[in-house]
Coordinates of C-alpha atoms and ligand atoms in Angstrom, one line a residue:
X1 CA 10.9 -59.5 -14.1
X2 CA 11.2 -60.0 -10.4
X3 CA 14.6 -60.6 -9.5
X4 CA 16.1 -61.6 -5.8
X5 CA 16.7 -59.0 -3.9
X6 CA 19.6 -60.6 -2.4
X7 CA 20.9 -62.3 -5.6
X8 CA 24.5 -60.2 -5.6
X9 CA 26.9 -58.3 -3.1
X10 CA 29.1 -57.2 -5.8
X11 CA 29.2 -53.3 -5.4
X12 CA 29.1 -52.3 -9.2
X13 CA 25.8 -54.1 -9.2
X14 CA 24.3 -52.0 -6.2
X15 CA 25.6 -48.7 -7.9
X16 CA 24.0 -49.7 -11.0
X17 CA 20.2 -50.4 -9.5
X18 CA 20.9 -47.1 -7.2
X19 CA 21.6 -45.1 -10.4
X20 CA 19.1 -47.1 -12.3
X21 CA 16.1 -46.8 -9.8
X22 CA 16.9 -44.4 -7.2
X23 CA 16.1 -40.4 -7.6
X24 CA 19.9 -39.2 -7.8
X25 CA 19.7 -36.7 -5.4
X26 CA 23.3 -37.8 -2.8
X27 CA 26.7 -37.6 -4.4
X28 CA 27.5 -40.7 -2.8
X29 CA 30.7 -42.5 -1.8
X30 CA 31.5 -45.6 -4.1
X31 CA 31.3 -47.7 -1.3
X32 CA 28.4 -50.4 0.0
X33 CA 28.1 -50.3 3.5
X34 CA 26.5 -54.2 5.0
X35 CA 27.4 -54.0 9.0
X36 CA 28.6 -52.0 12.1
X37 CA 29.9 -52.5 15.6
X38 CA 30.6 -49.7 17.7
X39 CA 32.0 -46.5 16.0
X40 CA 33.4 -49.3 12.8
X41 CA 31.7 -49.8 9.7
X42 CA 32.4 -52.5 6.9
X43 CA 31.4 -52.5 3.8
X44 CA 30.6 -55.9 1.4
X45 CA 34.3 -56.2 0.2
X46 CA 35.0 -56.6 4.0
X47 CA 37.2 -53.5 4.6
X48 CA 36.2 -51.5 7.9
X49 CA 36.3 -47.7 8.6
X50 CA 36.5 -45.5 11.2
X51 CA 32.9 -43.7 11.4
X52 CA 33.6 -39.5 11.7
X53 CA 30.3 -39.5 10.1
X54 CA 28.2 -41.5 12.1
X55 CA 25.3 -41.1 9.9
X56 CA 25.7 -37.2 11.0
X57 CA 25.6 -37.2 13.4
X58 CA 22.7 -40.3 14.6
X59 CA 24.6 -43.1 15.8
X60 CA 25.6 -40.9 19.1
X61 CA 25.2 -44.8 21.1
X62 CA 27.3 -46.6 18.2
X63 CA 26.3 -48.9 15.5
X64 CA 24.0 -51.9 16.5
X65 CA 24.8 -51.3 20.2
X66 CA 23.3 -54.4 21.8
X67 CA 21.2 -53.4 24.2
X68 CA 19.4 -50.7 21.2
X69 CA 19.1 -53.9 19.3
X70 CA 17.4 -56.0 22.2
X71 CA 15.1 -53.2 23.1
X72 CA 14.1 -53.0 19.5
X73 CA 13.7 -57.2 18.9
X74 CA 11.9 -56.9 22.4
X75 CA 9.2 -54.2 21.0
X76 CA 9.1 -55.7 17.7
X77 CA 7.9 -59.0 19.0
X78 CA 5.0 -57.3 21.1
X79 CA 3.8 -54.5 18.9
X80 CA 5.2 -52.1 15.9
X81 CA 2.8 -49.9 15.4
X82 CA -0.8 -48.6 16.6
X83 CA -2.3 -45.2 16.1
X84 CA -2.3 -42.2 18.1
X85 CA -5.5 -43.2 19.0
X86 CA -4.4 -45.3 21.7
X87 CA -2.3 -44.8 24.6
X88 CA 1.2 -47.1 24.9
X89 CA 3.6 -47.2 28.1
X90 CA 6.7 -46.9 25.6
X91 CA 5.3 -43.3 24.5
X92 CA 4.4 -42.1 27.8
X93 CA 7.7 -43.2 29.2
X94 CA 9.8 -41.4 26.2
X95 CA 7.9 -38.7 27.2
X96 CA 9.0 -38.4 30.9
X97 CA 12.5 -39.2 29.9
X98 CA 12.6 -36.7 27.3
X99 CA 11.0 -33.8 29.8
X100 CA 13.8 -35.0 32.5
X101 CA 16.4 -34.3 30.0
X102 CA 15.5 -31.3 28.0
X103 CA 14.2 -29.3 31.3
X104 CA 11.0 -28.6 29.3
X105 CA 7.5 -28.8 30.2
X106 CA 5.9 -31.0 27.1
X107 CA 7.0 -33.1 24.0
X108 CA 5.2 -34.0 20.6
X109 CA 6.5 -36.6 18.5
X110 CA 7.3 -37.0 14.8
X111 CA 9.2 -38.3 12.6
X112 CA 12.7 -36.7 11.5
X113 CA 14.2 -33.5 12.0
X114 CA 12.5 -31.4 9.1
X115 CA 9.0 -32.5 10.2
X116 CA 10.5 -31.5 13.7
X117 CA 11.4 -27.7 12.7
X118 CA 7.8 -28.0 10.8
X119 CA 6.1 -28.6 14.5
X120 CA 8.1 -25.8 15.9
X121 CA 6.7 -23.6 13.4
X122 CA 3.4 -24.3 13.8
X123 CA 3.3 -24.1 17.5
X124 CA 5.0 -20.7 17.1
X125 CA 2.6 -19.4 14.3
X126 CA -0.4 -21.0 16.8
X127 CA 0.9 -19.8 20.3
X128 CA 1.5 -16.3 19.1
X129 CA -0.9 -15.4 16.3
X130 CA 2.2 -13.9 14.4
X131 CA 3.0 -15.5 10.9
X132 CA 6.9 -14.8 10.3
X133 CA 10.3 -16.3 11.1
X134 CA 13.9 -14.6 11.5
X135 CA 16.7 -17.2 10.8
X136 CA 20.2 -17.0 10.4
X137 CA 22.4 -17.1 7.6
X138 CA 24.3 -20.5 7.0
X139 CA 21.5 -22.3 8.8
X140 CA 19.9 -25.6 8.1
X141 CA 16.8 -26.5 9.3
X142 CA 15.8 -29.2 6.9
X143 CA 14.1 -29.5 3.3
X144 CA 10.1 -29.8 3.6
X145 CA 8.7 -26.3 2.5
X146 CA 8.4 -24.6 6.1
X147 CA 11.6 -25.4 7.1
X148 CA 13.3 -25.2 4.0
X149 CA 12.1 -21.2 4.4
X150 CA 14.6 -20.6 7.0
X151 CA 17.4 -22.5 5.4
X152 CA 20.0 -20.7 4.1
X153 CA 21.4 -21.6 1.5
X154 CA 20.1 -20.7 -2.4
X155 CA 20.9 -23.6 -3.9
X156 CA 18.4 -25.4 -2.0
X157 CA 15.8 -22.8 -1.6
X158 CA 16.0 -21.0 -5.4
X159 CA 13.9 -23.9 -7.6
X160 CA 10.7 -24.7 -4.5
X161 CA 9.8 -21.0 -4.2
X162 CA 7.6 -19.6 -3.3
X163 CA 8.4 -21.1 0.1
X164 CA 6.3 -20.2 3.5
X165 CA 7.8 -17.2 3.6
X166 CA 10.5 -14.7 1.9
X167 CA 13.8 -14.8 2.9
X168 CA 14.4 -13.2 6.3
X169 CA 18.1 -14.3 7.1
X170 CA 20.3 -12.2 9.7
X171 CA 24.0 -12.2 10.1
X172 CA 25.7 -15.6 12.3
X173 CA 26.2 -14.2 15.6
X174 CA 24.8 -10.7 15.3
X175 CA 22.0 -10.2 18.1
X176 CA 22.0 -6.6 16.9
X177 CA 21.1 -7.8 13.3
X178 CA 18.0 -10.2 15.1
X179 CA 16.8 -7.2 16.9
X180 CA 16.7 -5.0 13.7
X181 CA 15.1 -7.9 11.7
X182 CA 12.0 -8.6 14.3
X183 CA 8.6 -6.9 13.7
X184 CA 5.7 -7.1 15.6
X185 CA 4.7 -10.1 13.3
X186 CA 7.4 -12.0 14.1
X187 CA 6.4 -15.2 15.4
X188 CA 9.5 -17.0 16.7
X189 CA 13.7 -16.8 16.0
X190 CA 14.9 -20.0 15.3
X191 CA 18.6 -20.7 15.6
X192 CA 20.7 -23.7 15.5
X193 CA 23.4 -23.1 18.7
X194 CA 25.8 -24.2 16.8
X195 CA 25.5 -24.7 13.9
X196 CA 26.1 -28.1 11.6
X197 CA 25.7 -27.8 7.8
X198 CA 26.7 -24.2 7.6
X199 CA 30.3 -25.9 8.7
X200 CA 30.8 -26.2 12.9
X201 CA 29.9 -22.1 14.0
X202 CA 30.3 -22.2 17.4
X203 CA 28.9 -18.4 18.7
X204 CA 30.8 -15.8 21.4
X205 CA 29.5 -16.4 24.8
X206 CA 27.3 -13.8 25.5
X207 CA 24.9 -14.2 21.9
X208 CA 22.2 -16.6 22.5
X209 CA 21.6 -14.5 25.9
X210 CA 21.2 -11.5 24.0
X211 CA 19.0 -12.9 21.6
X212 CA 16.5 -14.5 24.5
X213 CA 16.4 -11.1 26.1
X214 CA 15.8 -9.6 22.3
X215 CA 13.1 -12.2 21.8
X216 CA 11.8 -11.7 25.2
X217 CA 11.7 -7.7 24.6
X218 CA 9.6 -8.2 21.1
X219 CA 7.5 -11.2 22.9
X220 CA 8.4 -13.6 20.4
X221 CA 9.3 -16.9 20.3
X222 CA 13.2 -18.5 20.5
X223 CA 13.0 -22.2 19.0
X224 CA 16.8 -24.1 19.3
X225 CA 17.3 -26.3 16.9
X226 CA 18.9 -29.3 18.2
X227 CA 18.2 -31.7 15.9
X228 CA 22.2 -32.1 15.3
X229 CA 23.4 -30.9 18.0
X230 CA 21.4 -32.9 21.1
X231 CA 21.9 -36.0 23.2
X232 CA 25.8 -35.6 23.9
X233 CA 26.8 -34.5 20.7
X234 CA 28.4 -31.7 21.8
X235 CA 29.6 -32.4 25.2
X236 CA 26.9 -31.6 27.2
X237 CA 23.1 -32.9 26.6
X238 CA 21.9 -30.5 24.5
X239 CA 24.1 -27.5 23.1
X240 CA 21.9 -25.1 24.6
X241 CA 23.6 -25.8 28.3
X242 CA 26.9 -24.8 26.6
X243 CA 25.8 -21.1 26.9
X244 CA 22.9 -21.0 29.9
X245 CA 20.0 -20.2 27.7
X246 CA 16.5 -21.9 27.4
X247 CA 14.1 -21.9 24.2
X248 CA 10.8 -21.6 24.1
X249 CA 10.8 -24.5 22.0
X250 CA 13.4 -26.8 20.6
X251 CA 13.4 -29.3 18.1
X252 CA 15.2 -33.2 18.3
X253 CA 15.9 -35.9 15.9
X254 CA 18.8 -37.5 14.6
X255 CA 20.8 -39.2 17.8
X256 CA 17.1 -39.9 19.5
X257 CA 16.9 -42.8 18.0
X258 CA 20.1 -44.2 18.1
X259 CA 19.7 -44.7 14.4
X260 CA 15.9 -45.7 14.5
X261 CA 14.1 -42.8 12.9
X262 CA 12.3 -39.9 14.7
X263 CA 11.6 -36.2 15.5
X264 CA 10.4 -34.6 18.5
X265 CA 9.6 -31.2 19.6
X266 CA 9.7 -30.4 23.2
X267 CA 8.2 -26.6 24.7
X268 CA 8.5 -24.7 28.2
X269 CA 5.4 -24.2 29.9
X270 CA 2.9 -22.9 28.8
X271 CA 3.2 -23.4 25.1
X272 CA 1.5 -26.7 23.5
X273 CA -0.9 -27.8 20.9
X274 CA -4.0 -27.7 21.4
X275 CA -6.0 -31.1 20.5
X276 CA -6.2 -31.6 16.6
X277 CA -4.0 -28.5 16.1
X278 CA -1.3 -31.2 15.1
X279 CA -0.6 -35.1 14.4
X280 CA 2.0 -37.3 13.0
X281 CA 0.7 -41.0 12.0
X282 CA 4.0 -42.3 12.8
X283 CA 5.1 -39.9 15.4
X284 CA 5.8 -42.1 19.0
X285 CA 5.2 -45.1 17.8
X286 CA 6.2 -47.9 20.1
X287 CA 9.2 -48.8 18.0
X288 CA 10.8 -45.8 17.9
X289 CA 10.3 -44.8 20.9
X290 CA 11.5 -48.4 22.7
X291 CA 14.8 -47.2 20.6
X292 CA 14.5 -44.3 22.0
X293 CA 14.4 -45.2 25.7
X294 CA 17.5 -47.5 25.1
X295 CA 19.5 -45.1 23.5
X296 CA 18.9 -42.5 26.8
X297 CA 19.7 -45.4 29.1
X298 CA 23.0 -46.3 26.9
X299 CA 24.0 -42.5 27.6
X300 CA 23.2 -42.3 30.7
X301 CA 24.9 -46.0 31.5
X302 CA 27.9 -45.3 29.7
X303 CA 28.1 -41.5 30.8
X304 CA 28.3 -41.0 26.9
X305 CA 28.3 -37.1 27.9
X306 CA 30.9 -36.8 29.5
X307 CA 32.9 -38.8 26.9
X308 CA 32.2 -36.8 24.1
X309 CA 33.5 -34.0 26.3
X310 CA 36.6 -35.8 26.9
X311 CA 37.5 -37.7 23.5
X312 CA 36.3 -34.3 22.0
X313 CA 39.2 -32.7 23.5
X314 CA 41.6 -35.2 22.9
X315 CA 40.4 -35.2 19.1
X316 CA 40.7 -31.7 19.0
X317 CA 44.2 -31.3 20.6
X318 CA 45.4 -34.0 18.0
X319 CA 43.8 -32.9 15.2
X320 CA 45.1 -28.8 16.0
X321 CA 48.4 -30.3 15.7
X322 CA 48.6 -31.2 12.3
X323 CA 50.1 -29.6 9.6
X324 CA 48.1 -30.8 6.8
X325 CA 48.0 -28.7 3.6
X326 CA 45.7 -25.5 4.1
X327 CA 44.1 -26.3 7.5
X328 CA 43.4 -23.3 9.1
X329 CA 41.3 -23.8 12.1
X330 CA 40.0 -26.9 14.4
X331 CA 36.7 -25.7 16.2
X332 CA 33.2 -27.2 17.5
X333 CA 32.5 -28.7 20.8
X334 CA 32.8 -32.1 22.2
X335 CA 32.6 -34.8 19.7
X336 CA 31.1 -32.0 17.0
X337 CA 34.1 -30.8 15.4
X338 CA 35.0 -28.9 12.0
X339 CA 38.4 -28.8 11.0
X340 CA 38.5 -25.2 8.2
X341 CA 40.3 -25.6 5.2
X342 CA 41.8 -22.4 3.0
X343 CA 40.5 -24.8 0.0
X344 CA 37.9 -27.2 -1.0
X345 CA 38.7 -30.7 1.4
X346 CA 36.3 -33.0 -0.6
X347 CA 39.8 -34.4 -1.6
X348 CA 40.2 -35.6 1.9
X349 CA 37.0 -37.5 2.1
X350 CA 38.0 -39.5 -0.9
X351 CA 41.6 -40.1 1.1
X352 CA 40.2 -41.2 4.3
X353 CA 37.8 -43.5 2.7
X354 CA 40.7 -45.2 0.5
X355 CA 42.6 -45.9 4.3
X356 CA 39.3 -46.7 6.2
X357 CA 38.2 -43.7 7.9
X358 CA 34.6 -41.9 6.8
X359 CA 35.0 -38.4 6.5
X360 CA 32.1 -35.5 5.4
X361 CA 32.7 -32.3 4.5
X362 CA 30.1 -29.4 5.2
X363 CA 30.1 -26.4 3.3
X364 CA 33.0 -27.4 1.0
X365 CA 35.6 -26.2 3.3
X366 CA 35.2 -27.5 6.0
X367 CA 36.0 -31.1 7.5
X368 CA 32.5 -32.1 9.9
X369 CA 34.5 -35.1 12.0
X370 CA 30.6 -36.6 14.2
X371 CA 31.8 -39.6 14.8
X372 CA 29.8 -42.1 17.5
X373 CA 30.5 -41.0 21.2
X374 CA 31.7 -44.5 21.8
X375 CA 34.9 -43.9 19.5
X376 CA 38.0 -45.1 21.3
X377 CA 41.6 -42.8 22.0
X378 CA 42.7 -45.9 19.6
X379 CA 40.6 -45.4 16.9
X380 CA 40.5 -41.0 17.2
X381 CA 45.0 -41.8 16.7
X382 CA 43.7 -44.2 13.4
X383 CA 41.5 -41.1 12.0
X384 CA 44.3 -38.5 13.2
X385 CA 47.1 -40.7 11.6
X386 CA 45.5 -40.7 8.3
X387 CA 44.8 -37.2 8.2
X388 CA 48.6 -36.6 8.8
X389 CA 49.6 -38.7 6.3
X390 CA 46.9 -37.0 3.6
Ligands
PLP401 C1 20.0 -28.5 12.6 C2 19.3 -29.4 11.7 N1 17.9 -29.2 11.6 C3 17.1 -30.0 10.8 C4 17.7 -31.0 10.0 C5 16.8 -31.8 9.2 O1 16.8 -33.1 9.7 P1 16.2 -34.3 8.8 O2 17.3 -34.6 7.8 O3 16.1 -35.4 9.8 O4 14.9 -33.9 8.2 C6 19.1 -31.2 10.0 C7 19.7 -32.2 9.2 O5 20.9 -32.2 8.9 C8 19.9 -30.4 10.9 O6 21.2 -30.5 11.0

């Protein structure tokens, strides 16, 4: 029978229709998360939390930042969604924006950062008339079929194979080991400048130079994946500034949005689709995109850059001072930080939760801490101050 969908806030009864109806595929926290304000959560028993996740890494502008949520009431009252058929100003002007910040020449739009890396691939395969892919070990590039090829890890590749491709996966930070892998079928290298799931890797200064010149050398492409790593994230507006190197292509989703979902690609000039080479039914439709703009105002507005910067510094100074049990290492860049463990640290997560602060871990040992670039000194001495106490 039909039951109200709003008939019950108690949690036990949302973990029950989750496990119940919903494909189990998220260890999830026991927690039911109802509202947001800034870089605080609260969940329906009314406790609030310090975001260090911040969805990973999405909600760059904060949670329910009013002027994202005007822009999106505003849209939403005029129009939600036509085809790609049609032109709309909200599409167009994403498009300029997202030119003027990238330093590219050209943008398509989809939906979410797999389907993002998916584009890149396809432009690469298209543009070059080469078929393969070098990636790098400890990547993640996402979970549909092409981009799950140049994801790393076993685990998640072993049960969907045959994938696009066989494994082709090259040492972190080895532009030697790129070099050896590329053949003349090589289509593009794709590399994540620092990267996220494989647990915070920043790279020595001089390796994504090497790699553009090694790319340039075999004349194959260089995608960046920036998917977790762009609009501020890191300090600057897209990692790839960090070390003074430009892709042929690079991929965006996540923090776009400011929480409202989408993907885009965006290419140097030269390289584009050609008409019907690619589409995306949702891809720039006026919502997302109307979040979209608002979001790169709120940066810009609020200099959300140069804050991560600074309160990434200051989280990182605090956070290398602590003498918690088997903490090795604090690393990452701006507000994109990993703190290493010498041991598992899913223990922590379940700590910080119980004394409202949300913690992640990537790759078991290490601490991801992605928390909205809004986060105050205040609240970064809140998450610290637990973490001390663990
Ligand atoms: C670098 C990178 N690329 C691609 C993806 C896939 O993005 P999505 O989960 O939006 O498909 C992720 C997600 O974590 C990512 O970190």
């Amino acid at each position: 029978m039909q039951q109200d969908h709003n008939s019950s806030s108690d949690p036990q009864s949302i973990f029950d229709k989750d496990s119940k109806y919903v494909m189990q595929t998220y260890g999830r926290q026991p927690i039911v998360l109802e509202s947001g304000k800034g870089s605080l959560v609260y969940d329906t028993e009314g406790r609030e939390y310090v975001d260090c996740v911040a969805g990973i890494a999405v909600n760059n502008v904060g949670h329910c930042h009013p002027r994202l949520v005007e822009a999106l009431k505003k849209q939403a009252e005029k129009l939600i969604h036509v085809s790609n058929l049609y032109y709309t100003e909200p599409q167009a002007e994403l498009a300029e924006q997202l030119v003027d910040v990238t330093g590219m020449e050209r943008v398509f739009f989809c939906n979410s950062g797999t389907e993002a890396v998916e584009a890149a691939m396809k432009l690469a395969r298209v543009t070059t008339k080469k078929t393969d892919f070098v990636a790098v070990e400890h990547s993640f590039h996402g979970r549909t079929m092409g981009a799950l090829s140049l994801t790393y890890k076993d685990m998640y590749r072993a049960p969907f194979k045959p994938l696009v491709q066989e494994e082709k996966f090259v040492p972190f930070n080895d532009a030697q080991a790129v070099s050896d892998a590329i053949t003349t079928n090589t289509a593009a290298v794709i590399v994540e400048p620092i990267q996220g799931e494989g647990g915070i890797n920043v790279p020595s200064e001089g390796y994504l130079k090497e790699v553009r010149k090694i790319c340039d050398e075999n004349e194959t492409l260089l995608i960046f994946d920036e998917v977790q790593t762009g609009f501020g994230r890191t300090g600057t507006w897209f990692c790839k500034e960090h070390f003074g190197v430009e892709p042929d292509i690079m991929t965006m989703a996540k923090a776009i949005g400011g929480g409202f979902p989408m993907g885009a690609i965006a290419a140097r000039d030269g390289i584009s689709f050609g008409r019907g080479e690619h589409a995306a039914t949702f891809g720039g439709g006026p919502l997302a995109c109307a979040a979209a703009l608002a979001s790169i105002d709120i940066i810009r507005d609020e200099k959300l850059v140069q804050r991560s910067k600074e309160m990434g510094e200051y989280f990182r100074k605090e956070l290398s001072r602590l003498s918690t049990d088997g903490l090795v290492e604090v690393r990452g860049k701006g507000l994109m930080l990993g703190v290493q463990f010498d041991r598992k640290c899913a223990d922590l997560v379940d700590y910080g939760r119980k004394n409202g602060i949300l913690l992640n871990c990537t790759s078991e040992t290490v601490l991801r801490i992605a928390p909205p670039l809004v986060i105050t000194k205040e609240e970064i001495d809140r998450v610290v101050n637990v973490l001390e106490q663990a």
